[in-house]
mmCIF file of C-alpha atoms in Angstrom:
data_model
loop_
_atom_site.group_PDB
_atom_site.id
_atom_site.type_symbol
_atom_site.label_atom_id
_atom_site.label_comp_id
_atom_site.label_asym_id
_atom_site.label_seq_id
_atom_site.Cartn_x
_atom_site.Cartn_y
_atom_site.Cartn_z
ATOM 1 C CA UNK A 1212 49.681 74.463 136.049
ATOM 2 C CA UNK A 1213 49.048 71.083 134.362
ATOM 3 C CA UNK A 1214 45.751 70.803 132.553
ATOM 4 C CA UNK A 1215 43.651 68.344 130.610
ATOM 5 C CA UNK A 1216 43.503 69.069 126.892
ATOM 6 C CA UNK A 1217 40.994 67.871 124.312
ATOM 7 C CA UNK A 1218 40.936 67.870 120.537
ATOM 8 C CA UNK A 1219 39.180 68.864 118.434
ATOM 9 C CA UNK A 1220 37.227 71.633 120.110
ATOM 10 C CA UNK A 1221 34.379 71.156 117.645
ATOM 11 C CA UNK A 1222 33.642 68.145 115.447
ATOM 12 C CA UNK A 1223 30.922 68.028 112.843
ATOM 13 C CA UNK A 1224 30.060 64.665 111.355
ATOM 14 C CA UNK A 1225 27.395 62.931 109.333
ATOM 15 C CA UNK A 1226 25.092 60.416 110.947
ATOM 16 C CA UNK A 1227 26.553 56.936 110.712
ATOM 17 C CA UNK A 1228 30.153 58.102 110.611
ATOM 18 C CA UNK A 1229 32.799 57.164 113.123
ATOM 19 C CA UNK A 1230 34.375 59.820 115.296
ATOM 20 C CA UNK A 1231 37.311 59.761 117.656
ATOM 21 C CA UNK A 1232 37.564 62.325 120.393
ATOM 22 C CA UNK A 1233 40.993 62.794 121.880
ATOM 23 C CA UNK A 1234 42.127 63.773 125.331
ATOM 24 C CA UNK A 1235 45.489 64.248 126.986
ATOM 25 C CA UNK A 1236 45.013 63.845 130.744
ATOM 26 C CA UNK A 1237 47.308 65.364 133.333
ATOM 27 C CA UNK A 1238 50.532 63.409 133.094
ATOM 28 C CA UNK A 1239 50.755 61.775 136.529
ATOM 29 C CA UNK A 1240 47.044 61.004 136.826
ATOM 30 C CA UNK A 1241 45.841 57.425 136.922
ATOM 31 C CA UNK A 1242 42.053 57.660 136.545
ATOM 32 C CA UNK A 1243 40.379 58.829 133.379
ATOM 33 C CA UNK A 1244 36.777 59.627 132.589
ATOM 34 C CA UNK A 1245 34.441 60.666 129.815
ATOM 35 C CA UNK A 1246 31.284 62.648 130.473
ATOM 36 C CA UNK A 1247 28.652 63.978 128.127
ATOM 37 C CA UNK A 1248 26.428 67.030 128.295
ATOM 38 C CA UNK A 1249 23.543 67.453 125.899
ATOM 39 C CA UNK A 1250 22.817 71.137 125.420
ATOM 40 C CA UNK A 1251 20.776 72.517 128.309
ATOM 41 C CA UNK A 1252 21.042 69.348 130.360
ATOM 42 C CA UNK A 1253 23.206 68.085 133.158
ATOM 43 C CA UNK A 1254 26.566 66.440 132.817
ATOM 44 C CA UNK A 1255 26.282 62.647 132.560
ATOM 45 C CA UNK A 1256 28.906 60.030 133.244
ATOM 46 C CA UNK A 1257 29.870 57.762 130.364
ATOM 47 C CA UNK A 1258 32.863 55.699 131.421
ATOM 48 C CA UNK A 1259 35.804 55.515 133.767
ATOM 49 C CA UNK A 1260 39.160 53.929 132.975
ATOM 50 C CA UNK A 1261 41.912 52.752 135.269
ATOM 51 C CA UNK A 1262 44.906 50.478 134.857
ATOM 52 C CA UNK A 1263 44.196 50.097 131.139
ATOM 53 C CA UNK A 1264 40.678 48.859 131.516
ATOM 54 C CA UNK A 1265 37.171 50.146 131.967
ATOM 55 C CA UNK A 1266 36.305 50.337 135.651
ATOM 56 C CA UNK A 1267 32.723 51.512 135.255
ATOM 57 C CA UNK A 1268 30.365 52.457 132.443
ATOM 58 C CA UNK A 1269 26.891 53.889 132.274
ATOM 59 C CA UNK A 1270 23.925 52.600 130.320
ATOM 60 C CA UNK A 1271 24.638 55.318 127.755
ATOM 61 C CA UNK A 1272 27.972 53.671 126.980
ATOM 62 C CA UNK A 1273 26.682 50.961 124.670
ATOM 63 C CA UNK A 1274 28.469 48.918 122.015
ATOM 64 C CA UNK A 1275 28.804 51.983 119.796
ATOM 65 C CA UNK A 1276 31.257 53.499 122.252
ATOM 66 C CA UNK A 1277 34.780 52.454 123.076
ATOM 67 C CA UNK A 1278 37.730 53.952 124.915
ATOM 68 C CA UNK A 1279 41.408 53.435 124.540
ATOM 69 C CA UNK A 1280 44.674 54.636 125.948
ATOM 70 C CA UNK A 1281 46.879 53.923 122.936
ATOM 71 C CA UNK A 1282 50.049 55.354 124.460
ATOM 72 C CA UNK A 1283 51.200 56.894 127.710
ATOM 73 C CA UNK A 1284 49.545 60.227 127.108
ATOM 74 C CA UNK A 1285 46.365 60.003 125.034
ATOM 75 C CA UNK A 1286 42.928 58.828 126.059
ATOM 76 C CA UNK A 1287 40.361 58.463 123.292
ATOM 77 C CA UNK A 1288 36.624 58.009 122.974
ATOM 78 C CA UNK A 1289 35.374 56.408 119.781
ATOM 79 C CA UNK A 1290 31.798 56.441 118.592
ATOM 80 C CA UNK A 1291 31.493 53.845 115.852
ATOM 81 C CA UNK A 1292 28.330 54.936 114.086
ATOM 82 C CA UNK A 1293 27.106 58.309 115.248
ATOM 83 C CA UNK A 1294 23.438 59.090 115.777
ATOM 84 C CA UNK A 1295 21.705 62.451 115.911
ATOM 85 C CA UNK A 1296 21.252 62.038 119.644
ATOM 86 C CA UNK A 1297 25.011 61.770 120.126
ATOM 87 C CA UNK A 1298 25.236 65.513 119.525
ATOM 88 C CA UNK A 1299 26.581 66.880 122.793
ATOM 89 C CA UNK A 1300 29.578 68.309 124.561
ATOM 90 C CA UNK A 1301 32.003 65.565 125.561
ATOM 91 C CA UNK A 1302 34.271 66.175 128.507
ATOM 92 C CA UNK A 1303 37.354 64.248 129.425
ATOM 93 C CA UNK A 1304 38.510 64.309 133.042
ATOM 94 C CA UNK A 1305 41.366 62.832 135.007
ATOM 95 C CA UNK A 1306 42.231 62.402 138.640
ATOM 96 C CA UNK A 1307 45.449 61.551 140.394
ATOM 97 C CA UNK A 1308 46.828 59.222 142.984
ATOM 98 C CA UNK A 1309 47.408 60.036 146.632
ATOM 99 C CA UNK A 1310 51.131 59.701 146.027
ATOM 100 C CA UNK A 1311 51.054 62.723 143.766
ATOM 101 C CA UNK A 1312 49.661 64.851 146.551
ATOM 102 C CA UNK A 1313 46.434 65.301 144.611
ATOM 103 C CA UNK A 1314 43.285 63.855 145.993
ATOM 104 C CA UNK A 1315 41.975 61.233 143.583
ATOM 105 C CA UNK A 1316 38.464 62.346 144.270
ATOM 106 C CA UNK A 1317 39.099 65.667 142.542
ATOM 107 C CA UNK A 1318 38.607 65.355 138.817
ATOM 108 C CA UNK A 1319 40.105 67.899 136.458
ATOM 109 C CA UNK A 1320 38.114 68.582 133.330
ATOM 110 C CA UNK A 1321 39.252 69.371 129.836
ATOM 111 C CA UNK A 1322 37.606 72.163 127.840
ATOM 112 C CA UNK A 1323 35.332 69.726 126.035
ATOM 113 C CA UNK A 1324 34.683 68.705 122.453
ATOM 114 C CA UNK A 1325 31.434 69.828 120.934
ATOM 115 C CA UNK A 1326 30.152 67.042 118.703
ATOM 116 C CA UNK A 1327 27.502 67.897 116.125
ATOM 117 C CA UNK A 1328 25.906 65.033 114.214
ATOM 118 C CA UNK A 1329 24.009 66.028 111.066
ATOM 119 C CA UNK B 1194 22.201 54.912 143.732
ATOM 120 C CA UNK B 1195 23.461 58.323 144.617
ATOM 121 C CA UNK B 1196 21.433 61.282 143.392
ATOM 122 C CA UNK B 1197 22.014 65.021 143.458
ATOM 123 C CA UNK B 1198 19.174 67.534 143.278
ATOM 124 C CA UNK B 1199 19.319 71.229 142.571
ATOM 125 C CA UNK B 1200 15.832 72.609 142.998
ATOM 126 C CA UNK B 1201 16.533 76.089 141.618
ATOM 127 C CA UNK B 1202 16.772 76.053 137.817
ATOM 128 C CA UNK B 1203 17.485 79.800 137.796
ATOM 129 C CA UNK B 1204 18.602 82.413 140.285
ATOM 130 C CA UNK B 1205 19.414 86.080 139.937
ATOM 131 C CA UNK B 1206 21.174 88.533 142.194
ATOM 132 C CA UNK B 1207 22.209 92.160 142.136
ATOM 133 C CA UNK B 1208 25.883 92.831 141.660
ATOM 134 C CA UNK B 1209 27.711 93.049 145.012
ATOM 135 C CA UNK B 1210 24.917 91.176 146.804
ATOM 136 C CA UNK B 1211 25.008 87.670 148.248
ATOM 137 C CA UNK B 1212 23.273 84.655 146.744
ATOM 138 C CA UNK B 1213 22.860 81.084 147.921
ATOM 139 C CA UNK B 1214 22.432 78.114 145.601
ATOM 140 C CA UNK B 1215 20.853 74.979 147.031
ATOM 141 C CA UNK B 1216 21.826 71.349 146.605
ATOM 142 C CA UNK B 1217 20.671 68.159 148.256
ATOM 143 C CA UNK B 1218 21.962 64.670 147.706
ATOM 144 C CA UNK B 1219 21.155 61.138 148.653
ATOM 145 C CA UNK B 1220 23.700 58.536 149.661
ATOM 146 C CA UNK B 1221 24.144 55.735 152.143
ATOM 147 C CA UNK B 1222 27.905 56.292 152.264
ATOM 148 C CA UNK B 1223 29.642 58.125 155.087
ATOM 149 C CA UNK B 1224 32.877 59.060 153.293
ATOM 150 C CA UNK B 1225 32.473 61.101 150.143
ATOM 151 C CA UNK B 1226 33.209 64.441 148.559
ATOM 152 C CA UNK B 1227 30.998 67.218 147.295
ATOM 153 C CA UNK B 1228 31.847 69.839 144.722
ATOM 154 C CA UNK B 1229 30.479 72.924 143.087
ATOM 155 C CA UNK B 1230 31.437 73.442 139.465
ATOM 156 C CA UNK B 1231 30.936 76.616 137.466
ATOM 157 C CA UNK B 1232 30.158 76.408 133.756
ATOM 158 C CA UNK B 1233 30.384 79.743 131.920
ATOM 159 C CA UNK B 1234 29.083 80.168 128.350
ATOM 160 C CA UNK B 1235 32.333 78.627 127.067
ATOM 161 C CA UNK B 1236 31.024 75.412 128.709
ATOM 162 C CA UNK B 1237 34.329 74.730 130.430
ATOM 163 C CA UNK B 1238 33.797 72.990 133.787
ATOM 164 C CA UNK B 1239 35.603 74.975 136.480
ATOM 165 C CA UNK B 1240 35.929 73.662 140.019
ATOM 166 C CA UNK B 1241 34.752 76.308 142.476
ATOM 167 C CA UNK B 1242 34.931 74.573 145.827
ATOM 168 C CA UNK B 1243 35.116 71.121 147.378
ATOM 169 C CA UNK B 1244 34.043 69.649 150.708
ATOM 170 C CA UNK B 1245 35.147 66.409 152.341
ATOM 171 C CA UNK B 1246 32.274 64.747 154.148
ATOM 172 C CA UNK B 1247 34.429 63.822 157.131
ATOM 173 C CA UNK B 1248 35.259 67.470 157.762
ATOM 174 C CA UNK B 1249 32.753 69.374 159.850
ATOM 175 C CA UNK B 1250 34.217 72.736 158.945
ATOM 176 C CA UNK B 1251 32.600 74.353 155.937
ATOM 177 C CA UNK B 1252 34.925 74.981 153.004
ATOM 178 C CA UNK B 1253 35.630 78.529 151.841
ATOM 179 C CA UNK B 1254 37.416 79.875 148.791
ATOM 180 C CA UNK B 1255 37.580 83.657 148.769
ATOM 181 C CA UNK B 1256 34.030 84.885 148.043
ATOM 182 C CA UNK B 1257 32.667 81.327 147.816
ATOM 183 C CA UNK B 1258 31.637 79.300 150.834
ATOM 184 C CA UNK B 1259 29.466 76.293 151.493
ATOM 185 C CA UNK B 1260 26.978 75.305 154.152
ATOM 186 C CA UNK B 1261 27.420 71.568 154.533
ATOM 187 C CA UNK B 1262 24.770 69.831 156.592
ATOM 188 C CA UNK B 1263 25.703 66.153 156.553
ATOM 189 C CA UNK B 1264 22.716 64.863 158.489
ATOM 190 C CA UNK B 1265 20.332 66.765 156.249
ATOM 191 C CA UNK B 1266 22.374 65.848 153.133
ATOM 192 C CA UNK B 1267 22.438 69.459 152.108
ATOM 193 C CA UNK B 1268 25.288 71.344 150.440
ATOM 194 C CA UNK B 1269 24.554 74.943 149.524
ATOM 195 C CA UNK B 1270 26.902 77.427 147.885
ATOM 196 C CA UNK B 1271 27.051 81.017 149.015
ATOM 197 C CA UNK B 1272 28.562 83.643 146.746
ATOM 198 C CA UNK B 1273 29.347 86.912 148.487
ATOM 199 C CA UNK B 1274 29.893 90.248 146.768
ATOM 200 C CA UNK B 1275 28.568 88.860 143.484
ATOM 201 C CA UNK B 1276 30.420 89.962 140.381
ATOM 202 C CA UNK B 1277 29.373 90.013 136.736
ATOM 203 C CA UNK B 1278 31.919 87.297 136.043
ATOM 204 C CA UNK B 1279 30.064 84.959 138.401
ATOM 205 C CA UNK B 1280 27.227 84.616 135.883
ATOM 206 C CA UNK B 1281 27.193 80.975 134.786
ATOM 207 C CA UNK B 1282 25.583 77.592 135.276
ATOM 208 C CA UNK B 1283 26.509 76.075 138.606
ATOM 209 C CA UNK B 1284 26.512 72.329 139.131
ATOM 210 C CA UNK B 1285 26.624 70.527 142.426
ATOM 211 C CA UNK B 1286 28.347 67.136 142.266
ATOM 212 C CA UNK B 1287 28.975 64.123 144.482
ATOM 213 C CA UNK B 1288 31.719 61.521 144.378
ATOM 214 C CA UNK B 1289 32.638 58.551 146.503
ATOM 215 C CA UNK B 1290 36.122 57.162 146.012
ATOM 216 C CA UNK B 1291 37.737 57.255 142.584
ATOM 217 C CA UNK B 1292 34.386 56.775 140.962
ATOM 218 C CA UNK B 1293 32.074 58.782 138.726
ATOM 219 C CA UNK B 1294 30.924 62.247 139.551
ATOM 220 C CA UNK B 1295 27.156 62.493 139.925
ATOM 221 C CA UNK B 1296 25.885 65.914 138.943
ATOM 222 C CA UNK B 1297 22.748 67.863 139.742
ATOM 223 C CA UNK B 1298 20.671 69.479 137.052
ATOM 224 C CA UNK B 1299 22.353 72.852 137.455
ATOM 225 C CA UNK B 1300 21.319 76.364 138.462
ATOM 226 C CA UNK B 1301 21.678 79.241 136.030
ATOM 227 C CA UNK B 1302 22.904 82.308 137.910
ATOM 228 C CA UNK B 1303 22.326 85.757 136.480
ATOM 229 C CA UNK B 1304 24.029 88.830 137.905
ATOM 230 C CA UNK B 1305 22.125 92.083 137.488
ATOM 231 C CA UNK B 1306 24.312 95.191 137.235
#
């Protein structure tokens, strides 16, 4: 069964450094998302992406964050200058089109990337 | 804005017993979807069950079923014949269209052998 993959599984970085989190969504999906979960807290929406542009972003998604779909398969989240409070689990998700037979409301999650900022 | 509330931070149940996790939500929309996700210690988000708001029939998936009360904006999850592998955080979530998922705060479920 197709699945969303994310790399790396764990990233450790120094405060102020740039990080890029990578995701490969399910191949025929059209909608892509990033969520964040600080340890012990709920999952929070960061950004959604459709048709090569951001469709919605939360207040968390400030100028330090950016997303890109550099090719037909990858979807990346970049944090330009990491802060201690960016330490969290980052989940990528994707959802499909009605034409694929998959309901676009159902988002499929990757396994997450644990980001630790020291 | 849509909100999702899970009022039970923790629940526990004896193995083989039944447990119900509560969820309420707030929306002015009439067409939306509700989900329950399971998050084991690995922190992977696993879809357990989904419910379309336009369907009156409650969704079921094997030992998992929901009680969807649209007028009351309530969406509880019932786990029958609880198993040790059911121990996890459970998140209720709402979505309308191809938009963001809005999650509740989660309920930590413990299964006692």
